[in-house]
Coordinates of C-alpha atoms and ligand atoms in Angstrom, one line a residue:
X1 CA 47.1 -60.7 -2.8
X2 CA 49.4 -61.8 0.2
X3 CA 49.8 -60.5 3.5
X4 CA 52.2 -61.7 6.3
X5 CA 51.0 -62.0 9.8
X6 CA 54.5 -60.5 11.1
X7 CA 53.9 -57.5 8.9
X8 CA 50.0 -57.0 9.5
X9 CA 48.9 -54.2 12.0
X10 CA 47.1 -56.7 14.4
X11 CA 47.4 -58.0 18.1
X12 CA 44.9 -60.7 19.1
X13 CA 43.9 -60.3 22.7
X14 CA 43.4 -63.1 25.3
X15 CA 40.8 -61.3 27.4
X16 CA 37.4 -60.1 26.4
X17 CA 36.9 -56.5 26.5
X18 CA 35.1 -55.8 29.9
X19 CA 32.0 -54.2 28.2
X20 CA 31.6 -57.1 25.7
X21 CA 28.1 -58.3 26.0
X22 CA 27.6 -60.1 22.9
X23 CA 30.1 -62.5 20.8
X24 CA 30.4 -60.1 17.9
X25 CA 31.8 -57.4 20.1
X26 CA 34.2 -59.7 22.0
X27 CA 35.7 -61.3 18.8
X28 CA 36.0 -58.1 16.7
X29 CA 37.8 -56.7 19.5
X30 CA 39.9 -59.7 20.6
X31 CA 40.7 -60.7 17.0
X32 CA 42.1 -56.9 16.3
X33 CA 39.6 -55.9 13.9
X34 CA 38.2 -52.8 15.7
X35 CA 39.3 -50.8 18.7
X36 CA 37.5 -48.6 20.9
X37 CA 38.1 -45.0 21.1
X38 CA 35.4 -43.6 23.4
X39 CA 31.7 -45.1 24.3
X40 CA 30.3 -46.0 20.9
X41 CA 33.2 -44.8 18.9
X42 CA 35.6 -47.3 17.2
X43 CA 38.6 -47.6 14.9
X44 CA 38.6 -49.9 12.0
X45 CA 42.2 -51.7 12.3
X46 CA 43.3 -53.4 8.7
X47 CA 41.3 -56.5 9.0
X48 CA 38.1 -54.9 10.0
X49 CA 38.5 -52.4 7.4
X50 CA 38.6 -54.9 4.7
X51 CA 35.3 -56.6 5.9
X52 CA 33.8 -53.1 6.2
X53 CA 35.0 -52.3 2.6
X54 CA 33.3 -55.8 1.3
X55 CA 30.1 -55.2 2.7
X56 CA 30.2 -51.4 1.5
X57 CA 31.2 -52.9 -2.2
X58 CA 28.1 -55.2 -2.1
X59 CA 25.8 -52.6 -0.9
X60 CA 27.3 -50.3 -3.6
X61 CA 26.8 -52.7 -6.4
X62 CA 23.0 -53.4 -5.7
X63 CA 22.3 -49.6 -5.3
X64 CA 24.0 -49.1 -8.6
X65 CA 22.1 -51.8 -10.1
X66 CA 18.9 -50.7 -9.1
X67 CA 19.6 -47.2 -10.6
X68 CA 20.7 -45.4 -7.7
X69 CA 23.4 -42.7 -8.3
X70 CA 26.4 -42.4 -5.6
X71 CA 27.1 -39.0 -4.0
X72 CA 28.7 -38.1 -0.7
X73 CA 27.5 -35.6 1.4
X74 CA 28.9 -33.6 4.4
X75 CA 28.7 -35.0 7.9
X76 CA 29.1 -31.4 9.3
X77 CA 25.7 -29.6 8.6
X78 CA 24.1 -26.2 9.3
X79 CA 21.3 -25.9 11.6
X80 CA 18.8 -24.0 9.2
X81 CA 17.5 -27.1 7.1
X82 CA 16.9 -29.1 10.3
X83 CA 15.1 -26.2 11.8
X84 CA 12.8 -26.0 8.9
X85 CA 11.7 -29.7 9.5
X86 CA 11.8 -29.3 13.2
X87 CA 14.2 -32.0 13.4
X88 CA 16.9 -29.7 15.2
X89 CA 14.5 -29.9 18.3
X90 CA 12.7 -33.3 17.7
X91 CA 16.0 -35.4 17.5
X92 CA 16.5 -34.0 21.2
X93 CA 19.7 -35.4 22.9
X94 CA 20.6 -38.0 20.2
X95 CA 21.8 -34.9 18.0
X96 CA 25.4 -34.0 18.1
X97 CA 25.2 -30.1 18.0
X98 CA 28.1 -27.9 17.9
X99 CA 29.1 -24.1 17.0
X100 CA 31.3 -22.9 14.3
X101 CA 34.0 -20.0 15.4
X102 CA 31.4 -17.5 14.4
X103 CA 28.8 -19.1 16.9
X104 CA 26.6 -20.5 14.2
X105 CA 25.0 -23.7 15.2
X106 CA 25.9 -26.8 13.5
X107 CA 25.2 -30.3 13.8
X108 CA 26.6 -33.8 12.7
X109 CA 24.4 -35.7 10.4
X110 CA 22.3 -38.4 12.2
X111 CA 20.6 -38.7 8.6
X112 CA 20.5 -36.7 5.6
X113 CA 16.7 -35.9 4.3
X114 CA 16.8 -32.3 4.7
X115 CA 20.2 -31.7 2.5
X116 CA 19.3 -34.2 -0.2
X117 CA 15.8 -32.6 -0.5
X118 CA 17.5 -29.2 -0.8
X119 CA 20.2 -30.3 -3.3
X120 CA 17.3 -31.7 -5.5
X121 CA 15.5 -28.6 -5.1
X122 CA 18.3 -26.5 -6.3
X123 CA 19.2 -28.5 -9.5
X124 CA 15.7 -30.0 -10.6
X125 CA 12.4 -28.3 -11.5
X126 CA 10.5 -30.7 -13.8
X127 CA 8.6 -34.0 -13.6
X128 CA 10.9 -34.8 -16.7
X129 CA 13.8 -34.9 -14.1
X130 CA 12.2 -37.7 -12.0
X131 CA 12.3 -40.5 -10.9
X132 CA 15.5 -39.9 -9.0
X133 CA 17.4 -42.1 -6.4
X134 CA 20.5 -40.7 -4.9
X135 CA 22.5 -42.7 -2.3
X136 CA 25.7 -42.4 -0.2
X137 CA 27.8 -44.6 2.0
X138 CA 28.7 -42.1 4.6
X139 CA 29.5 -41.9 8.4
X140 CA 26.6 -40.7 10.7
X141 CA 26.6 -39.5 14.2
X142 CA 24.0 -40.0 16.8
X143 CA 24.4 -39.5 20.7
X144 CA 22.9 -42.8 21.3
X145 CA 21.6 -43.2 24.9
X146 CA 22.9 -46.6 25.1
X147 CA 25.8 -47.1 22.9
X148 CA 26.4 -51.0 22.9
X149 CA 27.8 -54.1 21.7
X150 CA 30.9 -52.4 19.8
X151 CA 29.8 -51.3 16.4
X152 CA 26.6 -52.7 16.5
X153 CA 25.1 -49.5 18.1
X154 CA 28.0 -46.7 17.7
X155 CA 27.7 -43.1 18.0
X156 CA 29.7 -42.7 14.9
X157 CA 28.7 -45.6 12.3
X158 CA 28.6 -46.0 8.5
X159 CA 25.2 -46.0 6.9
X160 CA 24.1 -46.4 3.5
X161 CA 21.3 -43.8 3.0
X162 CA 19.4 -43.2 -0.1
X163 CA 16.6 -41.1 -0.9
X164 CA 13.9 -41.3 -4.0
X165 CA 12.2 -38.4 -5.5
X166 CA 8.9 -39.1 -7.6
X167 CA 6.2 -37.1 -9.1
X168 CA 3.3 -39.2 -7.6
X169 CA 2.4 -41.9 -5.5
X170 CA 2.8 -44.7 -7.8
X171 CA 6.3 -43.5 -8.7
X172 CA 6.9 -43.6 -5.0
X173 CA 5.5 -47.2 -4.7
X174 CA 7.8 -48.3 -7.5
X175 CA 11.0 -46.7 -6.0
X176 CA 10.0 -48.4 -2.5
X177 CA 9.8 -51.6 -4.2
X178 CA 13.0 -51.3 -6.2
X179 CA 14.9 -50.5 -2.8
X180 CA 13.2 -53.4 -1.2
X181 CA 14.4 -55.9 -3.9
X182 CA 17.7 -54.3 -3.9
X183 CA 17.9 -55.0 0.1
X184 CA 16.9 -58.6 -0.4
X185 CA 19.7 -59.0 -2.7
X186 CA 22.0 -57.0 -0.4
X187 CA 21.1 -59.2 2.8
X188 CA 21.2 -62.6 0.7
X189 CA 24.7 -61.7 -0.2
X190 CA 25.7 -61.1 3.1
X191 CA 24.6 -64.6 4.0
X192 CA 22.5 -63.6 6.6
X193 CA 19.2 -65.1 8.2
X194 CA 16.7 -62.1 8.1
X195 CA 13.1 -61.0 8.2
X196 CA 11.1 -58.2 6.5
X197 CA 9.0 -57.0 9.1
X198 CA 6.4 -53.9 9.2
X199 CA 7.8 -51.1 11.2
X200 CA 7.0 -47.9 12.8
X201 CA 7.8 -44.8 11.0
X202 CA 9.1 -43.1 14.2
X203 CA 10.7 -39.7 14.1
X204 CA 10.7 -39.6 10.2
X205 CA 7.0 -39.5 9.9
X206 CA 5.4 -41.0 6.6
X207 CA 3.4 -44.1 6.0
X208 CA 4.6 -47.3 4.7
X209 CA 7.8 -48.5 6.4
X210 CA 9.6 -51.9 6.8
X211 CA 12.5 -53.2 8.5
X212 CA 15.1 -55.9 7.6
X213 CA 16.0 -57.8 11.0
X214 CA 18.9 -60.3 11.2
X215 CA 17.4 -63.0 13.3
X216 CA 19.7 -62.9 16.3
X217 CA 18.9 -63.8 20.2
X218 CA 21.1 -61.0 21.1
X219 CA 19.4 -58.5 18.9
X220 CA 17.7 -55.4 20.6
X221 CA 14.6 -55.4 18.7
X222 CA 11.8 -57.8 19.2
X223 CA 9.8 -59.0 16.3
X224 CA 6.7 -61.4 16.0
X225 CA 6.0 -63.6 13.3
X226 CA 2.7 -66.0 12.6
X227 CA 2.7 -69.1 10.6
X228 CA 0.6 -67.5 8.3
X229 CA 3.3 -64.9 7.2
X230 CA 2.4 -61.9 9.5
X231 CA 5.6 -60.3 10.5
X232 CA 6.1 -57.1 12.3
X233 CA 8.5 -55.1 14.8
X234 CA 6.7 -55.4 18.3
X235 CA 6.4 -51.7 18.0
X236 CA 4.4 -51.7 15.0
X237 CA 2.1 -54.6 16.0
X238 CA -1.3 -53.2 16.0
X239 CA -3.9 -55.3 17.9
X240 CA -7.1 -56.2 16.0
X241 CA -9.9 -54.5 18.3
X242 CA -12.7 -57.0 19.0
X243 CA -16.3 -55.9 17.7
X244 CA -18.0 -53.4 20.0
X245 CA -20.9 -54.7 22.3
X246 CA -24.3 -53.2 23.3
X247 CA -23.8 -51.1 26.8
X248 CA -27.5 -52.4 27.4
X249 CA -26.3 -55.8 28.3
X250 CA -23.5 -54.6 30.8
X251 CA -24.2 -54.8 34.5
X252 CA -24.9 -51.9 36.7
X253 CA -21.9 -50.1 38.2
X254 CA -21.6 -51.0 41.8
X255 CA -19.1 -49.7 44.5
X256 CA -17.0 -52.4 46.3
X257 CA -14.8 -51.7 49.4
X258 CA -11.3 -53.0 48.5
X259 CA -9.1 -52.1 51.7
X260 CA -5.5 -52.2 51.1
X261 CA -6.1 -53.7 47.5
X262 CA -3.9 -51.5 45.4
X263 CA -2.5 -54.2 42.9
X264 CA -4.5 -56.0 40.4
X265 CA -3.9 -59.6 42.0
X266 CA -5.0 -58.0 45.4
X267 CA -8.1 -57.0 43.8
X268 CA -9.1 -60.2 42.2
X269 CA -8.2 -62.1 45.3
X270 CA -10.4 -59.7 47.4
X271 CA -13.4 -59.9 45.1
X272 CA -13.1 -63.6 44.8
X273 CA -13.3 -63.9 48.6
X274 CA -15.9 -61.1 49.4
X275 CA -17.8 -60.6 46.1
X276 CA -17.9 -64.3 44.6
X277 CA -19.3 -64.1 40.9
X278 CA -20.9 -66.9 39.0
X279 CA -17.3 -67.4 37.4
X280 CA -14.1 -66.5 39.5
X281 CA -12.9 -63.0 39.0
X282 CA -9.7 -62.8 36.7
X283 CA -7.1 -60.1 36.2
X284 CA -8.4 -59.7 32.5
X285 CA -11.6 -58.4 34.0
X286 CA -9.8 -55.6 35.6
X287 CA -9.0 -52.1 34.0
X288 CA -5.6 -51.1 34.8
X289 CA -4.9 -47.2 34.8
X290 CA -1.2 -46.4 34.6
X291 CA 0.0 -42.6 35.0
X292 CA 2.8 -41.3 32.8
X293 CA 4.3 -38.0 32.2
X294 CA 4.9 -37.2 28.5
X295 CA 7.8 -34.8 27.8
X296 CA 7.8 -33.0 24.5
X297 CA 10.9 -31.9 22.5
X298 CA 10.3 -28.4 23.5
X299 CA 10.3 -29.2 27.3
X300 CA 6.7 -29.2 27.7
X301 CA 5.0 -31.7 29.8
X302 CA 1.6 -33.5 29.8
X303 CA 0.0 -36.1 32.2
X304 CA -1.5 -39.2 30.4
X305 CA -3.4 -42.2 31.9
X306 CA -3.3 -45.3 30.0
X307 CA -6.0 -47.9 30.4
X308 CA -5.4 -51.4 29.6
X309 CA -6.6 -54.9 30.6
X310 CA -5.3 -55.9 34.0
X311 CA -3.5 -59.0 32.7
X312 CA -1.4 -56.7 30.3
X313 CA 1.5 -54.4 31.1
X314 CA 2.7 -51.6 29.1
X315 CA 5.7 -52.3 26.8
X316 CA 8.1 -49.8 27.3
X317 CA 9.5 -49.9 23.8
X318 CA 6.0 -50.0 22.2
X319 CA 5.2 -47.0 24.4
X320 CA 8.2 -45.0 23.6
X321 CA 7.9 -45.5 19.9
X322 CA 4.2 -44.5 19.9
X323 CA 5.3 -41.1 21.6
X324 CA 8.7 -40.5 19.6
X325 CA 10.2 -37.7 19.5
X326 CA 8.4 -37.0 22.9
X327 CA 9.4 -39.1 25.8
X328 CA 7.3 -40.8 28.4
X329 CA 8.0 -41.9 32.0
X330 CA 5.9 -43.5 34.8
X331 CA 4.6 -40.7 37.3
X332 CA 6.8 -40.2 40.2
X333 CA 5.6 -39.5 43.7
X334 CA 6.1 -35.7 42.8
X335 CA 3.9 -36.1 40.0
X336 CA 1.2 -37.7 41.9
X337 CA 1.4 -34.9 44.3
X338 CA 0.8 -32.5 41.8
X339 CA -2.4 -34.4 40.7
X340 CA -4.2 -35.3 44.0
X341 CA -7.1 -36.6 41.9
X342 CA -5.0 -39.4 41.1
X343 CA -5.0 -42.1 44.0
X344 CA -2.2 -44.8 43.1
X345 CA -3.6 -48.0 43.1
X346 CA -7.1 -46.7 42.7
X347 CA -7.5 -44.6 39.3
X348 CA -10.2 -45.2 37.2
X349 CA -12.5 -43.5 34.8
X350 CA -15.3 -42.7 36.9
X351 CA -15.8 -41.9 40.8
X352 CA -17.9 -43.5 43.2
X353 CA -20.9 -41.4 42.3
X354 CA -20.7 -42.3 38.6
X355 CA -19.0 -38.9 37.6
X356 CA -16.4 -39.2 34.6
X357 CA -13.1 -38.5 36.1
X358 CA -11.0 -39.2 33.1
X359 CA -11.5 -39.0 29.5
X360 CA -14.0 -37.1 27.4
X361 CA -16.1 -34.6 29.2
X362 CA -14.5 -35.5 32.6
X363 CA -13.7 -33.4 35.6
X364 CA -9.9 -33.9 35.5
X365 CA -9.2 -33.0 31.9
X366 CA -6.2 -35.6 32.1
X367 CA -5.9 -37.2 28.6
X368 CA -7.0 -40.9 28.9
X369 CA -6.1 -43.3 26.3
X370 CA -7.4 -47.1 26.0
X371 CA -6.1 -50.4 25.0
X372 CA -7.9 -51.3 21.7
X373 CA -9.5 -54.2 23.6
X374 CA -11.2 -51.7 25.8
X375 CA -14.1 -51.4 23.3
X376 CA -17.5 -49.8 23.6
X377 CA -19.9 -52.0 25.8
X378 CA -17.2 -53.9 27.6
X379 CA -17.3 -53.5 31.4
X380 CA -14.6 -53.6 33.7
X381 CA -13.5 -53.5 37.6
X382 CA -11.5 -50.4 37.9
X383 CA -10.2 -48.0 40.6
X384 CA -13.0 -45.4 42.3
X385 CA -10.6 -42.5 42.5
X386 CA -11.0 -43.0 46.3
X387 CA -8.5 -45.0 48.4
X388 CA -9.7 -48.5 49.1
X389 CA -12.7 -48.6 46.8
X390 CA -13.2 -50.0 43.4
X391 CA -16.1 -50.2 41.1
X392 CA -17.5 -53.0 39.1
X393 CA -19.6 -52.9 35.8
X394 CA -17.9 -49.8 34.6
X395 CA -18.8 -49.8 30.9
X396 CA -17.1 -48.3 27.9
X397 CA -19.5 -45.6 26.1
X398 CA -22.3 -45.8 28.9
X399 CA -19.9 -44.5 31.9
X400 CA -17.0 -43.1 30.2
X401 CA -15.3 -42.6 26.9
X402 CA -11.5 -42.3 26.5
X403 CA -9.6 -39.8 24.5
X404 CA -8.5 -42.5 21.9
X405 CA -6.7 -45.6 21.5
X406 CA -3.0 -46.3 22.5
X407 CA -2.0 -49.8 21.5
X408 CA 1.1 -50.3 23.8
X409 CA 0.3 -53.4 25.9
X410 CA 2.9 -56.0 25.8
X411 CA 2.7 -58.6 23.1
X412 CA 3.2 -62.2 24.1
X413 CA 3.8 -65.5 22.4
X414 CA 0.6 -67.1 21.3
X415 CA -1.3 -63.9 21.1
X416 CA -3.3 -63.9 17.8
X417 CA -1.8 -62.1 14.8
X418 CA -3.8 -59.0 13.8
X419 CA -4.4 -60.3 10.4
X420 CA -6.0 -63.7 11.8
X421 CA -2.9 -65.7 10.5
X422 CA -2.3 -67.5 13.7
X423 CA -0.6 -67.3 16.9
X424 CA 2.3 -65.1 17.1
X425 CA 5.8 -65.9 18.0
X426 CA 8.2 -63.4 19.5
X427 CA 11.9 -63.2 18.4
X428 CA 14.8 -61.1 18.5
X429 CA 16.6 -59.3 15.9
X430 CA 19.3 -56.8 14.7
X431 CA 17.9 -54.1 12.4
X432 CA 20.0 -54.2 9.6
X433 CA 18.0 -51.7 7.0
X434 CA 14.9 -49.6 7.1
X435 CA 13.0 -48.5 4.2
X436 CA 10.4 -45.6 4.6
X437 CA 7.8 -44.0 2.1
X438 CA 8.3 -40.6 3.6
X439 CA 5.7 -39.0 1.4
X440 CA 5.7 -35.2 0.9
X441 CA 6.6 -34.1 4.6
X442 CA 10.1 -33.2 3.8
X443 CA 9.5 -31.7 0.4
X444 CA 6.6 -29.5 1.7
X445 CA 8.7 -28.4 4.7
X446 CA 11.8 -27.4 2.3
X447 CA 9.7 -26.3 -0.7
X448 CA 10.8 -29.1 -3.2
X449 CA 8.1 -28.7 -6.0
X450 CA 8.3 -29.5 -9.7
X451 CA 6.3 -28.6 -12.8
X452 CA 4.2 -31.7 -13.9
X453 CA 3.1 -32.5 -17.4
X454 CA 0.5 -29.7 -17.3
X455 CA 2.8 -27.1 -16.2
X456 CA 1.4 -27.0 -12.6
X457 CA 3.8 -26.9 -9.6
X458 CA 3.6 -30.1 -7.5
X459 CA 5.2 -31.3 -4.4
X460 CA 7.6 -34.0 -4.9
X461 CA 7.2 -37.3 -2.8
X462 CA 10.0 -39.0 -1.4
X463 CA 11.4 -42.2 0.2
X464 CA 14.3 -42.8 2.6
X465 CA 16.1 -46.0 3.0
X466 CA 19.1 -47.0 5.3
X467 CA 21.3 -49.9 5.7
X468 CA 23.7 -50.0 8.8
X469 CA 26.8 -50.8 7.0
X470 CA 29.0 -51.0 9.9
X471 CA 26.4 -52.7 11.9
X472 CA 26.0 -55.3 9.2
X473 CA 29.8 -56.3 9.8
X474 CA 28.9 -57.1 13.4
X475 CA 25.8 -58.6 12.5
X476 CA 27.5 -61.2 10.3
X477 CA 30.2 -61.6 13.2
X478 CA 27.3 -62.2 15.4
X479 CA 25.7 -64.8 13.3
X480 CA 29.0 -66.6 12.5
X481 CA 31.2 -66.4 15.2
X482 CA 31.8 -69.5 17.5
X483 CA 33.2 -70.2 20.9
X484 CA 36.8 -70.2 19.1
X485 CA 36.5 -66.8 17.1
X486 CA 35.3 -65.1 14.2
X487 CA 34.3 -67.2 11.2
X488 CA 33.7 -65.3 8.0
X489 CA 31.9 -66.4 5.0
X490 CA 34.1 -66.4 1.9
X491 CA 32.5 -63.1 0.3
X492 CA 33.4 -61.1 3.5
X493 CA 36.5 -62.6 4.8
X494 CA 39.5 -60.3 4.7
X495 CA 41.4 -63.0 3.5
X496 CA 39.9 -66.3 2.2
X497 CA 42.8 -68.3 3.2
X498 CA 45.3 -68.3 6.2
X499 CA 48.1 -70.4 6.0
X500 CA 50.0 -71.4 9.2
X501 CA 53.5 -72.2 8.9
X502 CA 54.2 -74.2 12.2
X503 CA 57.6 -75.6 13.1
X504 CA 61.2 -74.3 13.0
X505 CA 62.2 -75.6 9.8
X506 CA 63.2 -73.3 7.1
X507 CA 61.5 -75.5 4.7
X508 CA 58.0 -74.9 6.3
X509 CA 58.1 -71.3 5.8
X510 CA 59.4 -71.6 2.2
X511 CA 56.5 -74.1 1.3
X512 CA 54.1 -71.7 3.2
X513 CA 55.2 -68.8 0.8
X514 CA 55.2 -70.9 -2.2
X515 CA 51.8 -72.2 -1.6
X516 CA 50.9 -68.7 -0.9
X517 CA 52.0 -67.3 -4.4
X518 CA 50.1 -70.0 -6.1
X519 CA 46.9 -69.4 -4.3
X520 CA 47.4 -65.6 -5.0
X521 CA 47.7 -66.3 -8.7
X522 CA 44.4 -68.0 -8.6
X523 CA 42.8 -64.8 -7.3
X524 CA 42.7 -65.8 -3.5
X525 CA 43.7 -63.5 -0.7
X526 CA 46.1 -65.1 1.5
X527 CA 47.2 -64.5 5.1
X528 CA 50.4 -66.2 6.1
X529 CA 51.4 -66.6 9.7
X530 CA 55.0 -66.5 9.2
X531 CA 55.5 -65.3 13.2
X532 CA 58.1 -67.0 15.1
X533 CA 55.5 -68.4 17.5
X534 CA 54.4 -71.6 18.7
X535 CA 52.2 -74.0 16.8
X536 CA 49.4 -73.6 19.8
X537 CA 49.4 -69.7 19.5
X538 CA 49.4 -69.9 15.7
X539 CA 46.4 -72.7 15.7
X540 CA 44.6 -70.5 18.4
X541 CA 45.0 -67.1 16.2
X542 CA 44.0 -68.5 13.5
X543 CA 40.6 -69.6 14.7
X544 CA 40.1 -66.0 16.3
X545 CA 41.0 -64.3 13.1
X546 CA 38.3 -66.2 11.2
X547 CA 39.4 -66.9 7.8
X548 CA 37.4 -69.4 6.2
X549 CA 40.1 -71.8 5.0
X550 CA 43.1 -72.4 7.0
X551 CA 46.0 -74.4 5.8
X552 CA 48.6 -76.0 8.1
X553 CA 52.0 -76.3 6.6
X554 CA 54.1 -78.1 9.3
X555 CA 55.0 -81.6 10.7
X556 CA 53.2 -83.2 7.8
X557 CA 55.5 -81.6 5.1
X558 CA 58.3 -84.2 6.1
X559 CA 56.0 -86.7 4.4
X560 CA 55.0 -84.3 1.8
X561 CA 51.6 -83.3 3.1
X562 CA 49.7 -80.2 4.5
X563 CA 46.3 -79.9 6.4
X564 CA 43.5 -77.9 4.8
X565 CA 40.8 -77.0 7.2
X566 CA 37.4 -75.6 6.8
X567 CA 37.2 -73.1 9.7
X568 CA 33.3 -73.1 9.9
X569 CA 32.7 -77.1 9.8
X570 CA 36.0 -77.9 11.6
X571 CA 36.7 -80.5 8.9
X572 CA 40.2 -81.3 8.1
X573 CA 42.1 -83.2 5.5
X574 CA 45.4 -84.1 5.0
X575 CA 46.3 -83.7 1.3
X576 CA 49.5 -84.1 -0.6
X577 CA 51.6 -80.8 -1.1
X578 CA 50.8 -81.2 -5.1
X579 CA 47.1 -81.5 -4.3
X580 CA 46.9 -78.4 -1.8
X581 CA 46.0 -75.9 -4.4
X582 CA 43.3 -78.0 -5.6
X583 CA 41.8 -78.7 -2.2
X584 CA 41.9 -75.0 -1.4
X585 CA 40.3 -74.0 -4.6
X586 CA 37.5 -76.5 -4.0
X587 CA 36.6 -75.2 -0.4
X588 CA 36.9 -71.4 -1.9
X589 CA 34.6 -72.1 -4.8
X590 CA 32.0 -74.1 -2.8
Ligands
LIG1 P1 17.5 -48.4 15.6 O1 16.3 -48.4 16.0 O2 18.5 -49.5 15.8 O3 18.2 -47.2 16.7 P2 17.0 -46.5 13.7 O4 15.6 -46.8 13.5 O5 17.2 -45.2 14.5 O6 17.8 -47.8 14.4 P3 17.5 -45.6 11.0 O7 17.3 -44.2 11.3 O8 16.3 -46.5 10.3 O9 17.8 -46.5 12.4 O10 18.8 -46.0 10.4 C1 19.2 -46.9 9.3 C2 19.9 -48.1 9.6 O11 21.3 -47.7 10.2 C3 19.2 -49.0 10.6 O12 18.5 -49.9 10.1 C4 20.7 -49.5 11.2 O13 21.0 -50.6 10.5 C5 21.6 -48.4 11.1 N1 21.8 -47.8 12.3 C6 21.1 -47.0 13.0 N2 21.5 -46.7 14.3 C7 22.8 -47.2 14.4 C8 23.8 -46.9 15.2 N3 23.8 -46.1 16.3 N4 25.0 -47.6 15.0 C9 25.0 -48.6 13.9 N5 24.1 -48.6 12.9 C10 23.0 -47.8 13.3
LIG2 MG1 14.6 -47.7 11.9

């Protein structure tokens, strides 16, 4: 098909949108593909919509090929099913809630596990009906705390969500694997450089879960990988705990005065100058105790102390992910006032007399969770719960016991992979898709049972799988745009070819039209810049708009030539008019 730029509803913009932090956002807006309506809410203009539809088509084809059946569910949903699974509350501020005219609570679906589960329950009742995979490509709503980067993180966005229903665990494994394989094909076809990483299940609950991340320096997700093939979202990294030691080998506890030393480095310096040991003291020997307030979705709060090696910090994202849907914030001055036993800078699991202050059987009763490296038999320097005092030789299992493990310390470049596959490297990525084994949580909550082959009622096991379709458009733009504009791969470009008719001569416009007609007959989509504008404007717009093949019909025409450009590589060649179609087809079929 052929489109004329003089007719197309598009305006390229000279300036970056003020809120543009990343190239994809800047160029999608400047090239007139999308237009902001409100924070995180965008309109798709003709060029953008074409790309979105092409991504959708690829996703749809691969979902159908793996046996999924397409449906379309409403975005506007009643409260009750989400109440039954607790997500009306658990989703917190991210959920768009509203009331209908009768005062009934409604919501705009952030994801659709409940409604799919109920619909299958309505219609199916036997193991013979399974396995089943249903999918939709549909608009989702989430009132994101930080909508960002255009359609990369919207409050309204397009997702492909699918749900698998199986009679047993083996069936779920097979459905999960079939989705994983389909996702590999989808993201290969989108031409993205991506990794598959172990993920946290988050608010979804469930067990096995992996994310597909586009490798992108501007991505919001941090992931790690090792030379031996370990790959995980940083939220999902589980540190390998060292073997426990015998507490008998640990030194006695000793109280030391540490006036004014309320930071790890101050304690280390002070010990090295006043209590030098055989080896110099280091931050890694300190036990750092940080106070947090956990707020649960129902509004109740709970203090929490996190103990970790003094040379580590808490990673905010790992902490957030570990407590989702509850939220966690560092203690404020007010919180400390409410817990006078906790002395800022001097918090520790025991007091100067050796009495347990935190953890199991302690006097405070405050929950105390420990980094996996704080294993039994290890001894630490830590606060004495008295201002200006620390205790050395405080030994796990002998002097105190924590209330469990919390693995939320920062992960660093060079840390060993938990599976022994070498040093970890940290990289950034954009989450394109997520596959989860939900298990029976939703089916149980909503009563989805079928008769098995023995006539016994059994709860169905489910999987849930998402692809960020609108986000994928931005992810591809992020990966392919350059300092001049967008630059689409052939499979996703709104038009494969853009012809620039430059000059005032009528023959230029006639030749551009003729060429467009011929290319279109060969099955290519062609955009013709037929505007009355200067060559400079047309060249610049051609680069911003990002069609993969640009043909310049202009000055050379007098000598019987046109120029064919490869937008991605910048390669140009002057070809005879008669050769132009062949030259373009060669690029288009490359
Ligand atoms: P994120 O961690 O980025 O917030 P999520 O884990 O909440 O995403 P899922 O619930 O797994 O996302 O949703 C499935 C897919 O939908 C994600 O993999 C992502 O590609 C896409 N997606 C999620 N939230 C948004 C959003 N606000 N805007 C655009 N796409 C999104
Ligand atoms: Mg996710």
